[in-house]
Tab-separated table of C-alpha atoms in Angstrom:
chain	number	residue	atom	x	y	z
F	1211	MET	CA	2.441	-12.234	1.837
F	1212	GLY	CA	1.656	-8.902	0.198
F	1213	VAL	CA	1.210	-5.832	2.401
F	1214	LEU	CA	-0.377	-2.809	0.740
F	1215	ALA	CA	2.181	-0.035	1.333
F	1216	LEU	CA	0.651	3.131	-0.108
F	1217	GLN	CA	0.178	4.861	3.252
F	1218	GLY	CA	-0.418	3.813	6.855
F	1219	ALA	CA	0.760	1.204	9.338
F	1220	TYR	CA	2.217	-1.249	6.842
F	1221	ALA	CA	5.482	-1.600	8.783
F	1222	ALA	CA	3.583	-2.808	11.873
F	1223	HIS	CA	2.022	-5.640	9.849
F	1224	ARG	CA	5.423	-6.639	8.485
F	1225	ALA	CA	6.821	-6.736	12.025
F	1226	MET	CA	3.905	-8.944	13.128
F	1227	LEU	CA	4.384	-11.306	10.161
F	1228	GLU	CA	8.093	-11.550	10.919
F	1229	THR	CA	7.234	-13.052	14.317
F	1230	LEU	CA	5.396	-15.753	12.321
F	1231	HIS	CA	8.380	-16.210	9.968
F	1232	VAL	CA	6.318	-15.063	6.997
F	1233	GLU	CA	8.063	-13.244	4.158
F	1234	THR	CA	6.374	-10.006	3.099
F	1235	ARG	CA	6.365	-7.899	-0.030
F	1236	TRP	CA	5.249	-4.257	-0.245
F	1237	VAL	CA	2.429	-3.877	-2.752
F	1238	ARG	CA	2.440	-0.470	-4.442
F	1239	GLU	CA	1.650	-1.344	-8.054
F	1240	PRO	CA	-0.333	-4.096	-9.811
F	1241	SER	CA	2.714	-6.230	-10.697
F	1242	ASP	CA	3.579	-6.521	-6.983
F	1243	LEU	CA	0.520	-8.778	-6.630
F	1244	ASN	CA	2.054	-11.507	-8.795
F	1245	GLY	CA	2.622	-14.608	-6.713
F	1246	VAL	CA	1.471	-13.318	-3.323
F	1247	VAL	CA	-0.561	-15.825	-1.262
F	1248	GLY	CA	-2.622	-13.108	0.407
F	1249	LEU	CA	-2.861	-9.358	0.845
F	1250	ILE	CA	-2.995	-7.291	4.031
F	1251	ILE	CA	-4.483	-3.803	3.881
F	1252	PRO	CA	-3.250	-1.816	6.879
F	1253	GLY	CA	-4.753	0.985	8.899
F	1254	GLY	CA	-4.044	4.530	7.794
F	1255	GLU	CA	-6.232	7.141	6.152
F	1256	SER	CA	-8.758	5.406	3.930
F	1257	THR	CA	-9.260	8.496	1.731
F	1258	THR	CA	-5.499	8.772	1.116
F	1259	ILE	CA	-5.020	5.061	0.407
F	1260	GLY	CA	-8.152	4.983	-1.785
F	1261	LYS	CA	-6.860	7.786	-4.020
F	1262	LEU	CA	-3.464	6.148	-4.386
F	1263	LEU	CA	-5.145	2.794	-5.209
F	1264	VAL	CA	-6.912	4.392	-8.154
F	1265	ARG	CA	-3.827	6.225	-9.371
F	1266	GLU	CA	-1.905	3.054	-10.282
F	1267	GLY	CA	-4.931	0.944	-11.198
F	1268	LEU	CA	-4.298	-1.163	-8.114
F	1269	ASP	CA	-8.000	-1.061	-7.210
F	1270	VAL	CA	-8.918	-2.905	-10.397
F	1271	ALA	CA	-6.025	-5.356	-10.026
F	1272	ILE	CA	-6.933	-6.204	-6.412
F	1273	ARG	CA	-10.616	-6.602	-7.260
F	1274	GLU	CA	-9.709	-9.040	-10.048
F	1275	ALA	CA	-7.337	-10.947	-7.770
F	1276	VAL	CA	-10.036	-11.211	-5.087
F	1277	HIS	CA	-12.425	-12.489	-7.750
F	1278	ASP	CA	-9.813	-15.151	-8.566
F	1279	GLY	CA	-9.639	-16.171	-4.902
F	1280	LEU	CA	-6.936	-13.922	-3.339
F	1281	PRO	CA	-7.396	-13.788	0.468
F	1282	VAL	CA	-7.414	-10.259	1.945
F	1283	PHE	CA	-7.156	-9.101	5.570
F	1284	GLY	CA	-7.953	-5.455	6.326
F	1285	THR	CA	-7.573	-3.604	9.624
F	1286	CYS	CA	-9.348	-0.294	10.343
F	1287	ALA	CA	-8.868	1.751	7.144
F	1288	GLY	CA	-8.281	-1.608	5.447
F	1289	MET	CA	-11.755	-2.705	6.489
F	1290	ILE	CA	-13.229	0.563	5.190
F	1291	LEU	CA	-11.497	0.115	1.831
F	1292	MET	CA	-12.766	-3.477	1.527
F	1293	ALA	CA	-16.373	-2.501	2.292
F	1294	SER	CA	-18.996	-2.243	-0.444
F	1295	ARG	CA	-20.791	0.598	1.319
F	1296	ILE	CA	-19.463	3.502	3.433
F	1297	VAL	CA	-21.968	5.642	5.314
F	1298	GLY	CA	-22.157	9.138	3.809
F	1299	SER	CA	-19.121	8.747	1.568
F	1300	GLU	CA	-18.417	8.189	-2.123
F	1301	GLN	CA	-14.649	7.839	-1.548
F	1302	PRO	CA	-12.734	5.324	-3.727
F	1303	ARG	CA	-12.790	1.757	-2.355
F	1304	LEU	CA	-12.348	-1.881	-3.360
F	1305	GLY	CA	-15.922	-2.781	-2.508
F	1306	VAL	CA	-15.271	-6.520	-2.184
F	1307	LEU	CA	-16.741	-7.137	1.281
F	1308	ASP	CA	-20.531	-7.152	1.496
F	1309	VAL	CA	-20.871	-4.830	4.512
F	1310	THR	CA	-21.726	-1.224	5.282
F	1311	VAL	CA	-19.201	0.577	7.489
F	1312	ALA	CA	-19.354	3.891	9.320
F	1313	ARG	CA	-16.045	5.807	9.503
F	1314	ASN	CA	-14.709	7.355	12.737
F	1315	ALA	CA	-17.808	5.810	14.267
F	1316	PHE	CA	-16.533	5.735	17.852
F	1317	GLY	CA	-15.476	9.399	17.710
F	1318	ARG	CA	-12.259	11.346	17.245
F	1319	GLN	CA	-8.773	10.538	18.562
F	1320	VAL	CA	-9.547	11.594	22.151
F	1321	ASP	CA	-12.221	8.840	22.156
F	1322	SER	CA	-9.790	6.171	20.954
F	1323	PHE	CA	-9.617	3.195	23.326
F	1324	GLU	CA	-8.538	-0.348	24.061
F	1325	ALA	CA	-10.945	-3.114	25.038
F	1326	ASN	CA	-11.095	-6.893	25.265
F	1327	ILE	CA	-12.684	-8.459	22.195
F	1328	ASP	CA	-13.952	-12.033	22.316
F	1329	ILE	CA	-13.426	-14.029	19.158
F	1330	ARG	CA	-14.424	-17.565	20.137
F	1331	ARG	CA	-12.789	-19.371	17.256
F	1332	TYR	CA	-9.395	-17.890	18.200
F	1333	GLY	CA	-9.592	-19.264	21.756
F	1334	ALA	CA	-11.024	-18.482	25.168
F	1335	THR	CA	-8.706	-15.551	25.898
F	1336	PRO	CA	-9.998	-12.306	24.404
F	1337	ILE	CA	-7.965	-10.271	21.927
F	1338	ARG	CA	-6.898	-6.817	23.136
F	1339	GLY	CA	-8.528	-4.535	20.594
F	1340	VAL	CA	-6.748	-1.232	19.945
F	1341	PHE	CA	-9.330	1.125	18.410
F	1342	ILE	CA	-8.007	4.325	16.800
F	1343	ARG	CA	-10.603	6.670	15.278
F	1344	ALA	CA	-12.118	3.327	14.427
F	1345	PRO	CA	-14.985	2.380	12.131
F	1346	TYR	CA	-17.603	-0.257	12.823
F	1347	VAL	CA	-19.836	-2.393	10.657
F	1348	VAL	CA	-23.394	-1.139	10.416
F	1349	ASP	CA	-24.850	-4.045	8.466
F	1350	VAL	CA	-23.658	-7.262	6.869
F	1351	GLY	CA	-24.740	-9.121	3.751
F	1352	PRO	CA	-25.891	-12.768	3.822
F	1353	GLY	CA	-22.455	-14.305	3.121
F	1354	VAL	CA	-20.720	-12.456	5.946
F	1355	GLN	CA	-20.018	-13.980	9.350
F	1356	VAL	CA	-19.798	-11.708	12.368
F	1357	LEU	CA	-16.680	-12.665	14.347
F	1358	ALA	CA	-16.859	-10.112	17.145
F	1359	ARG	CA	-18.874	-7.301	18.644
F	1360	TYR	CA	-18.000	-4.510	21.045
F	1361	ASN	CA	-20.971	-2.969	22.878
F	1362	GLU	CA	-23.322	-4.530	20.282
F	1363	ARG	CA	-21.301	-3.010	17.424
F	1364	VAL	CA	-19.837	-5.388	14.853
F	1365	VAL	CA	-16.034	-4.969	14.842
F	1366	ALA	CA	-14.725	-8.095	13.071
F	1367	VAL	CA	-16.147	-10.046	10.113
F	1368	GLN	CA	-15.241	-12.775	7.668
F	1369	GLN	CA	-16.632	-13.462	4.197
F	1370	ASN	CA	-14.977	-16.608	2.795
F	1371	ARG	CA	-11.342	-15.561	2.283
F	1372	LEU	CA	-11.876	-11.949	3.296
F	1373	LEU	CA	-11.172	-11.015	6.900
F	1374	ALA	CA	-11.629	-7.549	8.399
F	1375	ALA	CA	-11.270	-5.908	11.806
F	1376	ALA	CA	-12.082	-2.402	13.016
F	1377	PHE	CA	-9.163	-2.580	15.473
F	1378	HIS	CA	-5.401	-3.117	15.195
F	1379	PRO	CA	-4.062	-6.548	16.178
F	1380	GLU	CA	-0.785	-5.511	14.484
F	1381	LEU	CA	-0.145	-2.994	17.278
F	1382	THR	CA	-0.198	-5.746	19.928
F	1383	THR	CA	1.901	-8.884	20.437
F	1384	ASP	CA	-1.124	-11.177	19.973
F	1385	ASN	CA	-0.696	-12.756	16.541
F	1386	ARG	CA	-3.777	-15.004	16.556
F	1387	MET	CA	-5.690	-13.028	13.960
F	1388	HIS	CA	-2.692	-12.957	11.617
F	1389	ARG	CA	-2.280	-16.711	12.168
F	1390	ALA	CA	-5.937	-17.257	11.307
F	1391	PHE	CA	-5.466	-15.235	8.119
F	1392	LEU	CA	-2.373	-17.264	7.286
F	1393	ASP	CA	-4.499	-20.422	7.569
F	1394	VAL	CA	-6.985	-18.917	5.115
F	1395	CYS	CA	-4.100	-18.151	2.711
F	1396	LEU	CA	-2.637	-21.651	3.005
F	1397	GLY	CA	-6.096	-23.152	2.416
F	1398	ALA	CA	-6.541	-20.990	-0.684
F	1399	GLN	CA	-3.147	-22.091	-1.969
F	1400	ARG	CA	-4.020	-25.768	-1.443
F	1401	ASP	CA	-7.264	-25.275	-3.354
F	1402	ARG	CA	-5.411	-23.620	-6.214
F	1403	ASN	CA	-2.760	-26.345	-6.414
F	1404	GLY	CA	-5.499	-28.988	-6.125
F	1405	SER	CA	-7.411	-27.563	-9.055
F	1406	THR	CA	-4.350	-27.379	-11.335
F	1407	ASP	CA	-3.373	-30.955	-10.458
F	1408	GLY	CA	-6.888	-32.190	-11.044
P	646	MET	CA	-18.607	2.491	26.916
P	647	GLY	CA	-19.760	0.347	29.785
P	648	ASN	CA	-17.187	-2.419	29.569
P	649	ILE	CA	-14.926	-2.574	32.600
P	650	ASP	CA	-11.899	-3.542	30.522
P	651	THR	CA	-12.210	-0.472	28.283
P	652	VAL	CA	-9.403	2.068	28.699
P	653	LYS	CA	-9.351	5.324	26.750
P	654	SER	CA	-6.361	7.162	25.273
P	655	THR	CA	-3.681	4.623	26.117
P	656	TRP	CA	-0.066	5.096	25.065
P	657	ARG	CA	-0.763	2.510	22.344
P	658	ASN	CA	-3.710	4.609	21.123
P	659	LYS	CA	-1.500	7.694	20.947
P	660	VAL	CA	1.499	6.140	19.220
P	661	GLY	CA	-0.980	4.093	17.170
P	662	LEU	CA	-2.418	7.199	15.512
P	663	ALA	CA	1.121	8.340	14.647
P	664	GLU	CA	1.666	4.848	13.234
P	665	MET	CA	-1.450	5.285	11.029
P	666	LEU	CA	-0.050	8.559	9.618
P	667	LYS	CA	3.159	6.883	8.414
P	668	GLY	CA	3.876	7.061	4.717
P	669	GLY	CA	1.630	10.111	4.511
P	670	VAL	CA	1.759	13.877	4.029
P	671	ILE	CA	0.445	16.250	6.702
P	672	MET	CA	-0.384	19.657	5.253
P	673	ASP	CA	-0.667	23.102	6.856
P	674	VAL	CA	-4.013	24.723	6.047
P	675	VAL	CA	-5.360	28.137	7.041
P	676	THR	CA	-8.918	27.952	5.655
P	677	VAL	CA	-11.676	25.389	5.152
P	678	GLU	CA	-11.048	25.667	1.420
P	679	HIS	CA	-7.369	24.737	1.894
P	680	ALA	CA	-8.362	21.824	4.107
P	681	THR	CA	-10.684	20.466	1.433
P	682	ILE	CA	-7.990	20.826	-1.251
P	683	ALA	CA	-5.525	19.011	1.021
P	684	GLU	CA	-7.927	16.138	1.719
P	685	GLU	CA	-8.800	15.904	-1.967
P	686	ALA	CA	-5.086	15.715	-2.829
P	687	GLY	CA	-4.618	12.763	-0.471
P	688	ALA	CA	-3.215	14.380	2.707
P	689	CYS	CA	-3.356	11.912	5.614
P	690	ALA	CA	-3.971	14.796	8.066
P	691	VAL	CA	-4.082	18.584	8.135
P	692	MET	CA	-2.556	21.113	10.511
P	693	ALA	CA	-5.070	23.886	11.192
P	694	LEU	CA	-3.352	27.281	11.464
P	695	GLU	CA	-4.158	30.980	11.173
P	696	ARG	CA	-0.982	31.692	9.252
P	697	VAL	CA	1.526	29.375	7.591
P	698	PRO	CA	5.131	29.709	8.855
P	699	ALA	CA	6.197	31.856	5.869
P	700	ASP	CA	3.548	34.433	6.849
P	701	ILE	CA	4.411	34.182	10.534
P	702	ARG	CA	7.965	35.072	9.550
P	703	ALA	CA	6.812	37.975	7.395
P	704	THR	CA	4.369	39.376	9.960
P	705	GLY	CA	6.584	39.145	13.037
P	706	GLY	CA	5.221	39.701	16.548
P	707	VAL	CA	4.005	36.962	18.873
P	708	ALA	CA	2.578	33.935	17.067
P	709	ARG	CA	-0.054	32.115	19.141
P	710	MET	CA	-2.480	29.219	18.935
P	711	SER	CA	-5.119	29.675	16.201
P	712	ASP	CA	-8.681	30.877	16.712
P	713	PRO	CA	-10.745	27.924	18.051
P	714	ARG	CA	-13.506	28.792	15.584
P	715	LEU	CA	-11.172	28.254	12.627
P	716	ILE	CA	-10.004	24.941	14.078
P	717	LYS	CA	-13.597	23.792	14.640
P	718	GLU	CA	-14.610	24.763	11.106
P	719	ILE	CA	-11.724	22.789	9.657
P	720	MET	CA	-12.542	19.804	11.886
P	721	ALA	CA	-16.103	19.895	10.568
P	722	ALA	CA	-15.008	20.187	6.935
P	723	VAL	CA	-12.715	17.136	6.608
P	724	SER	CA	-12.846	13.486	7.674
P	725	ILE	CA	-9.068	13.081	8.094
P	726	PRO	CA	-7.306	13.849	11.418
P	727	VAL	CA	-6.881	17.512	12.304
P	728	MET	CA	-3.806	18.725	14.165
P	729	ALA	CA	-3.250	22.125	15.758
P	730	LYS	CA	-0.251	23.950	17.216
P	731	ALA	CA	0.297	25.098	20.780
P	732	ARG	CA	3.201	27.288	21.893
P	733	ILE	CA	6.138	25.514	23.557
P	734	GLY	CA	5.328	25.213	27.272
P	735	HIS	CA	1.824	26.694	26.900
P	736	PHE	CA	-0.134	23.881	28.515
P	737	ALA	CA	-3.273	26.019	28.750
P	738	GLU	CA	-3.384	26.356	24.954
P	739	ALA	CA	-2.903	22.593	24.791
P	740	GLN	CA	-5.755	21.996	27.262
P	741	LEU	CA	-7.973	24.196	25.146
P	742	LEU	CA	-7.056	22.351	21.940
P	743	GLU	CA	-7.728	19.041	23.663
P	744	SER	CA	-11.169	20.267	24.712
P	745	LEU	CA	-11.928	21.136	21.072
P	746	GLY	CA	-11.212	17.498	20.217
P	747	VAL	CA	-8.253	17.995	17.870
P	748	ASP	CA	-6.577	14.690	17.008
P	749	PHE	CA	-2.929	15.695	17.547
P	750	ILE	CA	-1.210	18.698	19.141
P	751	ASP	CA	2.048	20.043	17.737
P	752	GLU	CA	4.030	21.724	20.525
P	753	SER	CA	5.688	23.895	17.967
P	754	GLU	CA	8.689	26.186	17.646
P	755	VAL	CA	6.865	27.859	14.749
P	756	LEU	CA	4.825	29.724	17.381
P	757	THR	CA	6.503	32.024	19.886
P	758	PRO	CA	7.516	29.980	22.952
P	759	ALA	CA	5.525	30.643	26.124
P	760	ASP	CA	8.147	29.032	28.368
P	761	GLU	CA	11.862	29.152	27.646
P	762	GLU	CA	12.713	26.547	30.274
P	763	TYR	CA	10.029	23.862	30.330
P	764	HIS	CA	8.097	22.025	27.660
P	765	ILE	CA	4.567	20.712	28.250
P	766	ASN	CA	4.149	17.539	30.332
P	767	LYS	CA	2.504	15.633	27.530
P	768	HIS	CA	1.787	12.535	29.632
P	769	ALA	CA	-0.923	14.552	31.378
P	770	PHE	CA	-3.053	14.719	28.206
P	771	SER	CA	-5.288	12.201	26.458
P	772	VAL	CA	-4.578	13.755	23.051
P	773	PRO	CA	-1.236	12.727	21.477
P	774	PHE	CA	1.554	15.275	20.877
P	775	VAL	CA	4.208	15.734	18.216
P	776	CYS	CA	7.364	17.755	18.959
P	777	GLY	CA	10.245	19.008	16.863
P	778	CYS	CA	13.908	18.125	17.353
P	779	ARG	CA	17.311	18.983	15.938
P	780	ASN	CA	19.150	15.910	17.187
P	781	LEU	CA	18.650	12.622	19.000
P	782	GLY	CA	19.042	14.031	22.508
P	783	GLU	CA	16.277	16.555	21.909
P	784	ALA	CA	14.049	13.840	20.384
P	785	LEU	CA	14.512	11.617	23.443
P	786	ARG	CA	13.822	14.478	25.881
P	787	ARG	CA	10.500	15.134	24.142
P	788	ILE	CA	9.621	11.422	24.116
P	789	GLY	CA	10.493	11.341	27.816
P	790	GLU	CA	7.934	14.133	28.341
P	791	GLY	CA	5.314	12.086	26.485
P	792	ALA	CA	5.530	12.999	22.780
P	793	ALA	CA	3.945	10.218	20.674
P	794	MET	CA	5.598	11.403	17.466
P	795	ILE	CA	8.846	13.194	16.666
P	796	ARG	CA	9.584	15.395	13.674
P	797	THR	CA	12.648	17.303	12.585
P	798	LYS	CA	12.362	21.027	13.193
P	799	GLY	CA	14.011	21.996	9.953
P	800	GLU	CA	13.598	25.722	9.368
P	801	ALA	CA	9.900	26.347	8.798
P	802	GLY	CA	8.656	28.895	6.288
P	803	THR	CA	11.907	29.051	4.306
P	804	GLY	CA	11.186	26.570	1.508
P	805	ASN	CA	14.725	25.403	2.198
P	806	VAL	CA	15.180	21.757	3.137
P	807	VAL	CA	18.771	22.093	4.373
P	808	GLU	CA	17.945	22.253	8.090
P	809	ALA	CA	15.510	19.313	7.933
P	810	VAL	CA	18.295	17.295	6.304
P	811	ARG	CA	20.761	18.347	8.999
P	812	HIS	CA	18.338	17.386	11.770
P	813	MET	CA	17.324	14.056	10.247
P	814	ARG	CA	20.957	13.100	9.691
P	815	ALA	CA	21.737	14.050	13.300
P	816	VAL	CA	18.899	11.833	14.616
P	817	MET	CA	19.698	8.849	12.393
P	818	GLY	CA	23.462	9.161	12.924
P	819	GLY	CA	22.940	9.496	16.668
P	820	MET	CA	20.995	6.235	16.700
P	821	ARG	CA	23.670	4.411	14.702
P	822	ARG	CA	26.309	5.586	17.165
P	823	LEU	CA	24.298	4.423	20.187
P	824	GLN	CA	23.717	1.054	18.564
P	825	ALA	CA	27.427	0.541	18.006
P	826	MET	CA	28.441	1.532	21.556
P	827	PRO	CA	29.423	-1.013	24.196
P	828	GLU	CA	26.941	-0.959	27.073
P	829	GLU	CA	29.280	0.670	29.580
P	830	GLU	CA	29.373	3.836	27.432
P	831	LEU	CA	25.606	4.341	27.353
P	832	MET	CA	25.272	6.232	30.646
P	833	THR	CA	27.934	8.735	29.598
P	834	ALA	CA	26.217	9.088	26.234
P	835	ALA	CA	22.916	9.752	28.022
P	836	LYS	CA	24.604	12.376	30.197
P	837	GLU	CA	26.236	14.111	27.234
P	838	MET	CA	23.075	14.059	25.114
P	839	GLY	CA	20.897	15.126	28.025
P	840	ALA	CA	18.600	12.198	27.234
P	841	PRO	CA	16.751	9.737	29.514
P	842	TYR	CA	19.000	6.708	30.160
P	843	ASP	CA	16.242	4.120	29.614
P	844	LEU	CA	15.481	5.554	26.156
P	845	VAL	CA	19.195	5.589	25.292
P	846	CYS	CA	19.333	1.882	26.237
P	847	GLU	CA	16.257	1.194	24.131
P	848	ILE	CA	17.815	2.807	21.040
P	849	HIS	CA	21.015	0.832	21.669
P	850	ARG	CA	18.901	-2.350	21.622
P	851	THR	CA	16.460	-1.608	18.767
P	852	GLY	CA	18.229	0.981	16.605
P	853	ARG	CA	15.025	2.997	16.223
P	854	LEU	CA	12.950	5.588	18.040
P	855	PRO	CA	10.099	4.176	20.156
P	856	VAL	CA	7.679	6.533	18.344
P	857	PRO	CA	7.306	7.398	14.645
P	858	ASN	CA	9.968	9.692	13.222
P	859	PHE	CA	8.652	12.267	10.735
P	860	SER	CA	10.177	15.250	8.962
P	861	ALA	CA	9.152	18.901	8.761
P	862	GLY	CA	10.576	22.335	8.092
P	863	GLY	CA	11.366	23.494	4.565
P	864	ILE	CA	9.953	20.699	2.385
P	865	ALA	CA	8.706	22.374	-0.832
P	866	THR	CA	8.971	19.911	-3.725
P	867	PRO	CA	8.262	16.245	-4.538
P	868	ALA	CA	12.021	15.670	-4.629
P	869	ASP	CA	12.350	17.171	-1.117
P	870	ALA	CA	9.783	14.632	0.084
P	871	SER	CA	11.684	11.791	-1.557
P	872	LEU	CA	14.959	13.021	-0.035
P	873	MET	CA	13.587	13.127	3.516
P	874	ARG	CA	12.000	9.685	3.206
P	875	GLN	CA	15.254	8.207	1.910
P	876	LEU	CA	17.110	9.773	4.831
P	877	GLY	CA	14.819	7.907	7.226
P	878	ALA	CA	11.678	10.028	7.728
P	879	GLU	CA	8.576	7.835	8.005
P	880	ALA	CA	6.226	10.610	6.826
P	881	ILE	CA	6.422	14.324	6.107
P	882	PHE	CA	4.822	17.622	7.076
P	883	VAL	CA	4.520	20.306	4.422
P	884	GLY	CA	3.852	23.755	5.821
P	885	SER	CA	4.109	26.776	3.579
P	886	GLY	CA	5.361	24.651	0.668
P	887	ILE	CA	1.937	23.894	-0.765
P	888	PHE	CA	-0.315	26.899	-0.301
P	889	LYS	CA	2.492	29.409	-0.946
P	890	SER	CA	3.223	27.826	-4.327
P	891	ALA	CA	1.814	28.724	-7.751
P	892	ASN	CA	-0.524	25.719	-8.017
P	893	PRO	CA	-1.367	24.316	-4.562
P	894	ALA	CA	-3.769	21.528	-5.645
P	895	ALA	CA	-1.362	20.079	-8.206
P	896	ARG	CA	1.660	20.433	-5.920
P	897	ALA	CA	-0.181	18.836	-3.010
P	898	LYS	CA	-1.136	15.835	-5.113
P	899	ALA	CA	2.383	15.565	-6.553
P	900	ILE	CA	3.976	15.577	-3.097
P	901	VAL	CA	1.544	12.871	-1.892
P	902	THR	CA	2.454	10.629	-4.829
P	903	ALA	CA	6.177	11.339	-4.547
P	904	ASN	CA	5.999	10.492	-0.843
P	905	THR	CA	4.456	7.062	-1.532
P	906	TYR	CA	6.843	6.274	-4.421
P	907	TYR	CA	9.815	8.088	-2.852
P	908	ASP	CA	12.243	5.356	-3.924
P	909	LYS	CA	11.078	5.369	-7.556
P	910	PRO	CA	12.770	8.387	-9.202
P	911	GLU	CA	10.799	7.924	-12.428
P	912	VAL	CA	7.528	8.483	-10.534
P	913	VAL	CA	8.936	11.484	-8.612
P	914	ALA	CA	10.120	12.943	-11.946
P	915	GLU	CA	6.738	12.388	-13.587
P	916	VAL	CA	4.791	14.170	-10.841
P	917	SER	CA	7.338	17.026	-10.688
P	918	GLU	CA	6.557	18.108	-14.253
P	919	GLY	CA	4.874	21.456	-14.832
P	920	LEU	CA	4.031	22.303	-11.230
P	921	GLY	CA	4.843	25.986	-11.688
P	922	ASP	CA	6.790	28.027	-9.161
P	923	ALA	CA	7.617	26.596	-5.758
P	924	MET	CA	7.124	28.871	-2.768
P	925	PHE	CA	9.235	31.985	-2.239
P	926	SER	CA	12.328	30.767	-0.433
P	927	ILE	CA	14.974	31.978	1.958
P	928	ASP	CA	18.668	31.176	2.288
P	929	VAL	CA	18.873	29.929	5.876
P	930	ARG	CA	22.477	31.136	6.205
P	931	LYS	CA	21.246	34.719	5.806
P	932	LEU	CA	18.760	34.431	8.664
P	933	ASP	CA	19.654	36.232	11.885
P	934	GLU	CA	19.877	33.993	14.934
P	935	GLU	CA	16.689	35.502	16.423
P	936	ASP	CA	14.795	34.717	13.213
P	937	ARG	CA	15.624	31.032	13.429
P	938	MET	CA	12.660	29.046	14.672
P	939	ALA	CA	14.643	25.834	15.121
P	940	SER	CA	16.604	27.241	18.054
P	941	ARG	CA	13.402	27.717	20.061
P	942	GLY	CA	12.981	24.992	22.694
P	943	TRP	CA	15.892	22.865	23.914
């Protein structure tokens, strides 16, 4: 599994994946994408990560890989970077997920919070959502499924192989969302192998 | 937020923000213009100040919290987190900064201490705190008081990385020693370090601090950033190093890139080219004891 390691909470994602016995590779330049089954984009500062993405041409490489079927899971800043539209901002992004997001939409750090988030397909027990200067999704395109809301606000979405959350499952011990992403990656790999065999 | 299960400003929220700043560069800024340059260069946060440490040194006198108006202007100008400094032990300054809505408070030895005996009880705040340290015992005392991030003190405003190196090596070496100790020696170690026993036991078990471990105090070049990251810092603060240099925008961007690719010397070399003069610097050995900021706090 590739973990984008330009800036942010990439180590927390690696620690989470280790509990699932998944090998990780830091992705910091285009060649690091070769052979990864999926890519996680961590939380951090989306403006910082966006600038560094452009510097090495990683933005183009990731966009191409997504076009070729690479699954991507973004949390917080990761979700912002995946979004096609960011309210009031022209900052660099991947623009692969057909949603509009608003940054720091719940307020500054003193407004950061934890809350239970229901995601039915992951089971009856809610996920503990850790929201840190978090964004939310303002609107979604036709191919995007809403996975979860908090106070009416969309905070988790999926569009085929792209998964995004406004909160930080990697800062908890609940690995259900990472497991769900792993399933997406394994499915993508099966499809790829199937098509070469056929 | 009407939901009954919603809890604001948890410990996870506080340490979580520090976690989000990892792998980044936090830059000291004294004007809105600086803040914009820093954000444009890829800073993951800015520290809003009236004077950078080099100027505090030059001016002398009592250095206090910055003007709230300046902090508010900088908060309005950038979308990245804004930090601000309170004097050691000055919990009223900290309360005031919290009310302004700053994202992180640095209880900082760069300002003149307000209390020479007690640091701020940081658990009492909803805003997270970062504190400086010179060794592991000091780091664990600050974490015990509620700091959600630790940084080396280094020697701010000197452009000389030697003290940051000393402090980072002391923290990392201290952790390696605790890890190697048999359990019966941990209480004595806690007593000698003046550190909370439960945190000493935690380091023995995990080999790492329970909060992110950053570096500050004298970082002036891309190579300095690379050095501190290789010694174990998870992110860096650059104070006077950027805006006291010949070409702040280029240097800021170079340090951001060097910090991300700290283990790739060819990238650090590339971004180090043609940056012009680094900041005016000071040989720390020639500083009088009372001019050393690192010895403020305990």
